mmCIF file of C-alpha atoms in Angstrom:
data_model
loop_
_atom_site.group_PDB
_atom_site.id
_atom_site.type_symbol
_atom_site.label_atom_id
_atom_site.label_comp_id
_atom_site.label_asym_id
_atom_site.label_seq_id
_atom_site.Cartn_x
_atom_site.Cartn_y
_atom_site.Cartn_z
ATOM 1 C CA MET D 1041 11.895 8.117 -13.199
ATOM 2 C CA SER D 1042 11.252 11.838 -13.707
ATOM 3 C CA SER D 1043 12.222 14.027 -16.638
ATOM 4 C CA ASN D 1044 15.279 15.100 -14.657
ATOM 5 C CA THR D 1045 16.940 11.709 -15.136
ATOM 6 C CA ASN D 1046 15.291 9.971 -18.059
ATOM 7 C CA ASN D 1047 17.855 11.345 -20.521
ATOM 8 C CA THR D 1048 20.820 11.094 -18.158
ATOM 9 C CA LYS D 1049 23.372 8.310 -18.235
ATOM 10 C CA PHE D 1050 24.884 7.238 -14.920
ATOM 11 C CA SER D 1051 27.716 4.963 -13.860
ATOM 12 C CA VAL D 1052 27.682 2.157 -11.302
ATOM 13 C CA ALA D 1053 30.506 0.181 -9.720
ATOM 14 C CA ILE D 1054 29.717 -3.206 -8.206
ATOM 15 C CA ILE D 1055 32.386 -4.336 -5.767
ATOM 16 C CA GLY D 1056 32.356 -8.124 -5.704
ATOM 17 C CA GLY D 1057 30.175 -8.206 -8.799
ATOM 18 C CA THR D 1058 30.835 -11.855 -9.668
ATOM 19 C CA GLY D 1059 29.751 -13.345 -6.349
ATOM 20 C CA GLN D 1060 26.616 -15.171 -5.265
ATOM 21 C CA LEU D 1061 24.633 -11.930 -5.128
ATOM 22 C CA GLY D 1062 26.980 -9.792 -7.209
ATOM 23 C CA GLU D 1063 26.412 -11.663 -10.468
ATOM 24 C CA PRO D 1064 22.579 -11.353 -10.493
ATOM 25 C CA VAL D 1065 22.754 -7.712 -9.365
ATOM 26 C CA THR D 1066 25.228 -6.918 -12.149
ATOM 27 C CA SER D 1067 23.066 -8.770 -14.666
ATOM 28 C CA VAL D 1068 20.059 -6.599 -13.774
ATOM 29 C CA PHE D 1069 22.053 -3.437 -14.507
ATOM 30 C CA LEU D 1070 23.352 -4.915 -17.766
ATOM 31 C CA THR D 1071 19.885 -5.843 -19.010
ATOM 32 C CA GLU D 1072 16.944 -4.055 -17.453
ATOM 33 C CA HIS D 1073 18.746 -0.785 -16.612
ATOM 34 C CA ARG D 1074 21.302 -0.356 -19.372
ATOM 35 C CA ALA D 1075 19.385 2.660 -20.703
ATOM 36 C CA SER D 1076 20.068 4.527 -17.448
ATOM 37 C CA PHE D 1077 23.571 3.243 -16.682
ATOM 38 C CA SER D 1078 25.996 3.627 -19.564
ATOM 39 C CA ALA D 1079 28.980 2.506 -17.504
ATOM 40 C CA ILE D 1080 28.666 -0.698 -15.462
ATOM 41 C CA ARG D 1081 31.928 -1.594 -13.797
ATOM 42 C CA VAL D 1082 32.608 -4.805 -11.916
ATOM 43 C CA PHE D 1083 35.481 -5.050 -9.442
ATOM 44 C CA THR D 1084 36.533 -8.597 -8.683
ATOM 45 C CA ARG D 1085 39.517 -10.542 -7.414
ATOM 46 C CA ASP D 1086 40.090 -12.352 -10.723
ATOM 47 C CA PRO D 1087 38.877 -10.652 -13.927
ATOM 48 C CA SER D 1088 39.892 -13.739 -15.925
ATOM 49 C CA ALA D 1089 37.457 -16.024 -14.062
ATOM 50 C CA PRO D 1090 34.595 -17.473 -16.156
ATOM 51 C CA LYS D 1091 31.864 -15.456 -14.379
ATOM 52 C CA ALA D 1092 33.821 -12.251 -14.857
ATOM 53 C CA GLN D 1093 34.389 -12.970 -18.533
ATOM 54 C CA GLU D 1094 30.712 -13.754 -19.046
ATOM 55 C CA LEU D 1095 29.748 -10.380 -17.559
ATOM 56 C CA ALA D 1096 32.339 -8.699 -19.768
ATOM 57 C CA LYS D 1097 30.719 -10.281 -22.831
ATOM 58 C CA LYS D 1098 27.410 -8.763 -21.734
ATOM 59 C CA GLY D 1099 28.983 -5.310 -21.610
ATOM 60 C CA ALA D 1100 30.440 -4.872 -18.132
ATOM 61 C CA GLU D 1101 33.854 -3.339 -17.643
ATOM 62 C CA VAL D 1102 35.599 -5.879 -15.429
ATOM 63 C CA LEU D 1103 38.500 -4.704 -13.288
ATOM 64 C CA ALA D 1104 40.773 -6.257 -10.687
ATOM 65 C CA LEU D 1105 39.966 -5.094 -7.178
ATOM 66 C CA HIS D 1106 42.967 -3.357 -5.599
ATOM 67 C CA ILE D 1107 41.669 -1.885 -2.394
ATOM 68 C CA ASP D 1108 44.508 0.630 -1.893
ATOM 69 C CA SER D 1109 43.916 2.258 -5.293
ATOM 70 C CA LEU D 1110 40.134 1.840 -5.358
ATOM 71 C CA ALA D 1111 39.372 5.523 -4.746
ATOM 72 C CA SER D 1112 41.222 6.517 -7.922
ATOM 73 C CA ALA D 1113 39.455 3.793 -9.890
ATOM 74 C CA LEU D 1114 36.046 5.001 -8.678
ATOM 75 C CA VAL D 1115 36.430 8.647 -9.700
ATOM 76 C CA GLY D 1116 33.427 9.622 -11.813
ATOM 77 C CA THR D 1117 31.221 6.811 -10.464
ATOM 78 C CA ASP D 1118 27.708 7.760 -9.376
ATOM 79 C CA VAL D 1119 26.704 4.587 -7.512
ATOM 80 C CA VAL D 1120 28.865 2.107 -5.584
ATOM 81 C CA VAL D 1121 27.389 -1.221 -4.475
ATOM 82 C CA ASN D 1122 29.456 -3.116 -1.904
ATOM 83 C CA LEU D 1123 28.790 -6.826 -2.387
ATOM 84 C CA LEU D 1124 31.967 -8.186 -0.852
ATOM 85 C CA ALA D 1125 31.411 -11.366 1.127
ATOM 86 C CA SER D 1126 31.188 -11.102 4.897
ATOM 87 C CA SER D 1127 34.318 -13.277 5.051
ATOM 88 C CA VAL D 1128 36.305 -10.284 3.741
ATOM 89 C CA PRO D 1129 38.009 -8.540 6.692
ATOM 90 C CA GLU D 1130 36.098 -5.692 8.298
ATOM 91 C CA GLU D 1131 38.863 -3.180 7.606
ATOM 92 C CA VAL D 1132 38.741 -3.952 3.874
ATOM 93 C CA ARG D 1133 34.989 -3.410 3.723
ATOM 94 C CA ILE D 1134 35.390 -0.068 5.506
ATOM 95 C CA LYS D 1135 38.083 0.887 2.991
ATOM 96 C CA VAL D 1136 35.501 0.386 0.228
ATOM 97 C CA SER D 1137 33.311 2.974 1.972
ATOM 98 C CA GLU D 1138 36.247 5.346 2.331
ATOM 99 C CA ALA D 1139 37.132 4.955 -1.341
ATOM 100 C CA ALA D 1140 33.560 5.551 -2.513
ATOM 101 C CA VAL D 1141 33.218 8.754 -0.495
ATOM 102 C CA LYS D 1142 36.690 10.007 -1.483
ATOM 103 C CA ALA D 1143 35.874 9.388 -5.161
ATOM 104 C CA GLY D 1144 32.726 11.490 -4.892
ATOM 105 C CA ALA D 1145 30.119 8.749 -5.346
ATOM 106 C CA LYS D 1146 26.589 10.042 -4.888
ATOM 107 C CA VAL D 1147 25.163 6.735 -3.599
ATOM 108 C CA LEU D 1148 26.773 3.910 -1.612
ATOM 109 C CA PHE D 1149 25.057 0.642 -0.749
ATOM 110 C CA LEU D 1150 26.375 -1.040 2.376
ATOM 111 C CA GLY D 1151 27.076 -4.772 2.295
ATOM 112 C CA GLU D 1152 23.822 -5.684 4.040
ATOM 113 C CA PHE D 1153 21.314 -7.621 1.893
ATOM 114 C CA GLY D 1154 20.044 -9.890 4.624
ATOM 115 C CA LEU D 1155 18.633 -9.556 8.133
ATOM 116 C CA ASP D 1156 17.975 -6.088 9.523
ATOM 117 C CA HIS D 1157 20.837 -5.793 11.980
ATOM 118 C CA ARG D 1158 19.031 -3.004 13.835
ATOM 119 C CA LEU D 1159 16.627 -5.643 15.181
ATOM 120 C CA ILE D 1160 19.155 -8.370 15.926
ATOM 121 C CA ASP D 1161 19.826 -9.039 19.599
ATOM 122 C CA PHE D 1162 21.938 -12.144 20.095
ATOM 123 C CA SER D 1163 22.738 -11.137 23.662
ATOM 124 C CA GLY D 1164 25.119 -13.600 25.243
ATOM 125 C CA TYR D 1165 25.731 -15.467 21.994
ATOM 126 C CA GLU D 1166 26.833 -12.721 19.621
ATOM 127 C CA HIS D 1167 27.960 -13.580 16.098
ATOM 128 C CA ALA D 1168 30.616 -11.614 14.215
ATOM 129 C CA GLU D 1169 28.476 -11.476 11.039
ATOM 130 C CA TRP D 1170 25.996 -8.961 12.425
ATOM 131 C CA ALA D 1171 28.265 -7.274 14.952
ATOM 132 C CA GLU D 1172 30.626 -6.347 12.106
ATOM 133 C CA LYS D 1173 27.780 -5.085 9.914
ATOM 134 C CA GLN D 1174 26.650 -2.800 12.722
ATOM 135 C CA LYS D 1175 30.192 -1.427 13.135
ATOM 136 C CA ILE D 1176 30.687 -0.956 9.385
ATOM 137 C CA ALA D 1177 27.359 0.846 9.007
ATOM 138 C CA LYS D 1178 28.185 3.233 11.839
ATOM 139 C CA ALA D 1179 31.708 3.873 10.556
ATOM 140 C CA THR D 1180 30.520 4.408 6.983
ATOM 141 C CA ARG D 1181 27.855 6.942 7.937
ATOM 142 C CA ALA D 1182 30.471 8.845 9.945
ATOM 143 C CA ILE D 1183 32.792 8.846 6.921
ATOM 144 C CA ALA D 1184 30.092 9.866 4.443
ATOM 145 C CA GLN D 1185 28.366 12.542 6.534
ATOM 146 C CA ASP D 1186 26.345 14.496 3.946
ATOM 147 C CA LYS D 1187 28.717 13.886 1.017
ATOM 148 C CA THR D 1188 27.387 10.484 -0.078
ATOM 149 C CA LYS D 1189 23.952 8.927 0.402
ATOM 150 C CA VAL D 1190 24.515 5.670 2.306
ATOM 151 C CA ILE D 1191 21.800 3.023 1.993
ATOM 152 C CA ALA D 1192 21.397 -0.204 3.945
ATOM 153 C CA LEU D 1193 19.088 -2.521 1.988
ATOM 154 C CA TYR D 1194 17.630 -5.318 4.113
ATOM 155 C CA THR D 1195 16.183 -8.258 2.188
ATOM 156 C CA SER D 1196 16.033 -11.148 4.678
ATOM 157 C CA ALA D 1197 16.931 -14.597 3.283
ATOM 158 C CA PHE D 1198 17.391 -15.139 -0.447
ATOM 159 C CA VAL D 1199 14.461 -17.187 -1.737
ATOM 160 C CA GLU D 1200 16.851 -19.198 -3.947
ATOM 161 C CA ILE D 1201 18.656 -20.603 -0.911
ATOM 162 C CA LEU D 1202 15.813 -20.563 1.623
ATOM 163 C CA LEU D 1203 14.241 -23.892 0.751
ATOM 164 C CA GLY D 1204 16.846 -26.327 1.988
ATOM 165 C CA PRO D 1205 17.254 -28.582 5.017
ATOM 166 C CA TYR D 1206 20.006 -26.309 6.370
ATOM 167 C CA LEU D 1207 17.293 -23.728 7.180
ATOM 168 C CA GLY D 1208 14.684 -26.290 8.194
ATOM 169 C CA PHE D 1209 12.944 -26.910 4.856
ATOM 170 C CA ASP D 1210 13.484 -30.573 3.936
ATOM 171 C CA LEU D 1211 11.338 -30.690 0.807
ATOM 172 C CA GLN D 1212 12.640 -34.074 -0.254
ATOM 173 C CA ASN D 1213 11.208 -35.682 2.866
ATOM 174 C CA ASN D 1214 8.340 -33.189 3.270
ATOM 175 C CA VAL D 1215 9.484 -32.222 6.772
ATOM 176 C CA PHE D 1216 9.609 -28.648 8.086
ATOM 177 C CA THR D 1217 11.624 -27.800 11.198
ATOM 178 C CA PRO D 1218 11.317 -24.224 12.514
ATOM 179 C CA PHE D 1219 13.095 -22.905 15.565
ATOM 180 C CA GLY D 1220 10.069 -21.677 17.484
ATOM 181 C CA PRO D 1221 6.457 -21.465 16.274
ATOM 182 C CA ALA D 1222 5.649 -22.638 12.749
ATOM 183 C CA THR D 1223 3.234 -19.713 12.338
ATOM 184 C CA GLN D 1224 5.881 -16.999 12.774
ATOM 185 C CA LYS D 1225 6.069 -14.859 9.624
ATOM 186 C CA PHE D 1226 9.349 -13.957 7.899
ATOM 187 C CA ALA D 1227 10.439 -12.274 4.681
ATOM 188 C CA THR D 1228 12.369 -13.666 1.749
ATOM 189 C CA THR D 1229 13.495 -11.990 -1.484
ATOM 190 C CA SER D 1230 15.012 -13.200 -4.749
ATOM 191 C CA LYS D 1231 18.499 -12.145 -5.801
ATOM 192 C CA THR D 1232 17.275 -10.689 -9.086
ATOM 193 C CA ASP D 1233 14.660 -8.618 -7.261
ATOM 194 C CA ILE D 1234 17.393 -7.342 -4.957
ATOM 195 C CA GLY D 1235 19.280 -6.150 -8.036
ATOM 196 C CA ARG D 1236 16.149 -4.430 -9.296
ATOM 197 C CA ALA D 1237 15.670 -2.723 -5.937
ATOM 198 C CA VAL D 1238 19.279 -1.511 -5.932
ATOM 199 C CA ALA D 1239 18.836 -0.011 -9.413
ATOM 200 C CA SER D 1240 15.477 1.542 -8.495
ATOM 201 C CA LEU D 1241 16.813 3.115 -5.296
ATOM 202 C CA SER D 1242 19.862 4.419 -7.142
ATOM 203 C CA LEU D 1243 17.710 6.225 -9.684
ATOM 204 C CA LEU D 1244 15.452 7.616 -6.969
ATOM 205 C CA VAL D 1245 18.445 9.099 -5.133
ATOM 206 C CA LEU D 1246 20.031 10.453 -8.320
ATOM 207 C CA ASP D 1247 16.819 12.274 -9.243
ATOM 208 C CA PRO D 1248 16.607 15.596 -7.356
ATOM 209 C CA GLU D 1249 12.808 15.350 -7.379
ATOM 210 C CA THR D 1250 12.762 12.025 -5.483
ATOM 211 C CA SER D 1251 16.068 11.846 -3.621
ATOM 212 C CA ALA D 1252 14.550 13.014 -0.337
ATOM 213 C CA SER D 1253 12.040 10.134 -0.417
ATOM 214 C CA VAL D 1254 14.730 7.486 0.083
ATOM 215 C CA PRO D 1255 15.500 6.594 3.719
ATOM 216 C CA ASP D 1256 18.915 5.470 4.919
ATOM 217 C CA ASP D 1257 17.529 2.044 5.836
ATOM 218 C CA VAL D 1258 15.297 0.233 3.343
ATOM 219 C CA ARG D 1259 13.469 -3.071 3.799
ATOM 220 C CA ILE D 1260 12.009 -5.131 0.966
ATOM 221 C CA ALA D 1261 10.212 -8.478 0.843
ATOM 222 C CA GLY D 1262 9.321 -10.607 -2.150
ATOM 223 C CA SER D 1263 7.223 -12.839 0.124
ATOM 224 C CA ILE D 1264 6.064 -12.825 3.735
ATOM 225 C CA VAL D 1265 5.435 -16.415 4.816
ATOM 226 C CA SER D 1266 5.711 -18.824 7.742
ATOM 227 C CA PHE D 1267 6.947 -22.417 7.906
ATOM 228 C CA GLU D 1268 3.314 -23.456 7.961
ATOM 229 C CA ASP D 1269 2.634 -21.382 4.845
ATOM 230 C CA VAL D 1270 5.589 -22.918 3.009
ATOM 231 C CA ARG D 1271 4.433 -26.421 4.014
ATOM 232 C CA ASP D 1272 0.955 -25.676 2.639
ATOM 233 C CA ILE D 1273 2.233 -24.081 -0.582
ATOM 234 C CA PHE D 1274 4.534 -27.031 -1.233
ATOM 235 C CA ALA D 1275 1.662 -29.499 -0.745
ATOM 236 C CA ARG D 1276 -0.661 -27.584 -3.053
ATOM 237 C CA VAL D 1277 1.858 -26.941 -5.816
ATOM 238 C CA LYS D 1278 3.437 -30.398 -5.823
ATOM 239 C CA GLY D 1279 0.240 -32.336 -5.135
ATOM 240 C CA VAL D 1280 1.533 -34.065 -2.007
ATOM 241 C CA PRO D 1281 0.067 -34.408 1.502
ATOM 242 C CA LYS D 1282 0.809 -31.617 3.943
ATOM 243 C CA GLY D 1283 4.166 -32.418 5.456
ATOM 244 C CA GLU D 1284 5.197 -32.843 9.065
ATOM 245 C CA ILE D 1285 6.164 -29.828 11.147
ATOM 246 C CA LYS D 1286 8.769 -30.510 13.851
ATOM 247 C CA SER D 1287 9.150 -27.330 15.873
ATOM 248 C CA VAL D 1288 12.340 -27.008 17.929
ATOM 249 C CA ASP D 1289 12.239 -25.133 21.237
ATOM 250 C CA LEU D 1290 13.784 -21.736 20.590
ATOM 251 C CA GLU D 1291 15.180 -21.270 24.090
ATOM 252 C CA SER D 1292 17.042 -24.577 23.937
ATOM 253 C CA VAL D 1293 18.702 -23.534 20.674
ATOM 254 C CA LYS D 1294 19.726 -20.181 22.138
ATOM 255 C CA GLY D 1295 21.154 -21.979 25.175
ATOM 256 C CA ARG D 1296 23.251 -24.191 22.902
ATOM 257 C CA LEU D 1297 24.536 -21.188 20.954
ATOM 258 C CA ARG D 1298 25.497 -19.456 24.185
ATOM 259 C CA ALA D 1299 27.442 -22.540 25.206
ATOM 260 C CA GLU D 1300 29.187 -22.636 21.832
ATOM 261 C CA LYS D 1301 30.057 -18.931 22.150
ATOM 262 C CA GLY D 1302 29.078 -17.810 18.684
ATOM 263 C CA LYS D 1303 31.138 -20.129 16.530
ATOM 264 C CA ALA D 1304 31.058 -19.016 12.883
ATOM 265 C CA GLU D 1305 29.953 -22.397 11.561
ATOM 266 C CA ASN D 1306 26.611 -21.954 13.315
ATOM 267 C CA MET D 1307 25.581 -18.931 11.223
ATOM 268 C CA LEU D 1308 22.626 -20.762 9.672
ATOM 269 C CA ASP D 1309 21.331 -21.552 13.148
ATOM 270 C CA TYR D 1310 21.482 -17.837 13.914
ATOM 271 C CA ILE D 1311 19.352 -17.113 10.858
ATOM 272 C CA ARG D 1312 16.839 -19.721 11.993
ATOM 273 C CA VAL D 1313 16.753 -18.134 15.443
ATOM 274 C CA ALA D 1314 16.121 -14.751 13.833
ATOM 275 C CA LEU D 1315 13.189 -16.216 11.890
ATOM 276 C CA GLY D 1316 11.729 -17.617 15.089
ATOM 277 C CA GLU D 1317 12.286 -14.419 17.081
ATOM 278 C CA ASN D 1318 10.206 -12.295 14.658
ATOM 279 C CA TRP D 1319 13.281 -10.332 13.539
ATOM 280 C CA ALA D 1320 12.725 -11.205 9.874
ATOM 281 C CA ASP D 1321 9.055 -10.264 9.549
ATOM 282 C CA PHE D 1322 9.301 -7.362 7.107
ATOM 283 C CA SER D 1323 5.550 -6.802 6.907
ATOM 284 C CA GLU D 1324 6.428 -3.125 7.305
ATOM 285 C CA ASN D 1325 8.592 -2.545 4.246
ATOM 286 C CA ASP D 1326 9.488 -0.184 1.423
ATOM 287 C CA ASN D 1327 8.219 -2.295 -1.476
ATOM 288 C CA ASP D 1328 6.006 0.497 -2.766
ATOM 289 C CA LEU D 1329 8.941 2.906 -2.783
ATOM 290 C CA VAL D 1330 11.141 0.758 -5.001
ATOM 291 C CA ASN D 1331 8.367 -0.922 -7.028
ATOM 292 C CA PRO D 1332 5.070 0.979 -6.697
ATOM 293 C CA GLY D 1333 2.148 -1.382 -7.134
ATOM 294 C CA GLN D 1334 4.515 -3.912 -8.747
ATOM 295 C CA LYS D 1335 4.363 -1.803 -11.917
ATOM 296 C CA ALA D 1336 8.118 -2.088 -12.523
ATOM 297 C CA TRP D 1337 8.268 -5.852 -11.940
ATOM 298 C CA LYS D 1338 6.442 -8.685 -10.206
ATOM 299 C CA TRP D 1339 8.144 -9.837 -7.022
ATOM 300 C CA LYS D 1340 9.291 -13.449 -7.098
ATOM 301 C CA THR D 1341 7.476 -15.385 -4.381
ATOM 302 C CA VAL D 1342 8.098 -18.580 -2.454
ATOM 303 C CA GLU D 1343 5.426 -20.207 -4.584
ATOM 304 C CA ASP D 1344 7.281 -19.135 -7.749
ATOM 305 C CA GLN D 1345 10.452 -20.705 -6.370
ATOM 306 C CA ILE D 1346 8.720 -23.960 -5.438
ATOM 307 C CA ARG D 1347 7.190 -24.192 -8.916
ATOM 308 C CA SER D 1348 10.659 -23.854 -10.420
ATOM 309 C CA LEU D 1349 12.071 -26.789 -8.420
#
């Protein structure tokens, strides 16, 4: 952070700040970045909920989310982070963008934090999750124009939820089931590191000396691995034989999804298809922009996560 911002106090509003990703992102601002953000506001459905109260004890201002009056509540806010769940109606998520721009926010993070929807091509078996994100991103950029910096932060799968049988990693039985080749690389990032990246990008944009260095679309990756890599790491760390890899034919899965016509309950299968299609390989990323040479923090890796299990 340059001398232009190191004595400046900013404000951040985290919409959906008590959720699965919202809570760790908020916690990063409350701990590691409190010196830069004097006002950390969390908007949530129920401010009396235990998670909300815990964040309030740590210093967050917790407010009830009323979408129709959100613009007034956001006046004076520098950074708005939209972490509403994808189950929230599309029109509500667009209203968050409208409110942020109307309130004069300098930075707005779209509700991305997953696969890079620019690469996704589920032709013939589209899923509302990514189709809606594409529409919201386009609508938000049209609303913001040059008044608010709009950032889409792509992180691929959260490392905390990656290693489960629902995504093909059955660690209990030492069986690994990719859709497609087991050698295909993909990215994964921890939720805390996502919070750190959000804070880092915010400060870069708010600093006139570095604001131009931040692109509209940012990709980060705590680890770049394959199913085969994860199998080998698990064996080495846990001292067990290398597990069995049971690759599933990718085309047969896509055929099934086409027949099921994009039912919402198959979202995890879509993620697995994306891993197999090379849409989640973030080998080209912006890690050095948000965390040059890992001097700000050390990225949490798949090996770190396996060691913690």
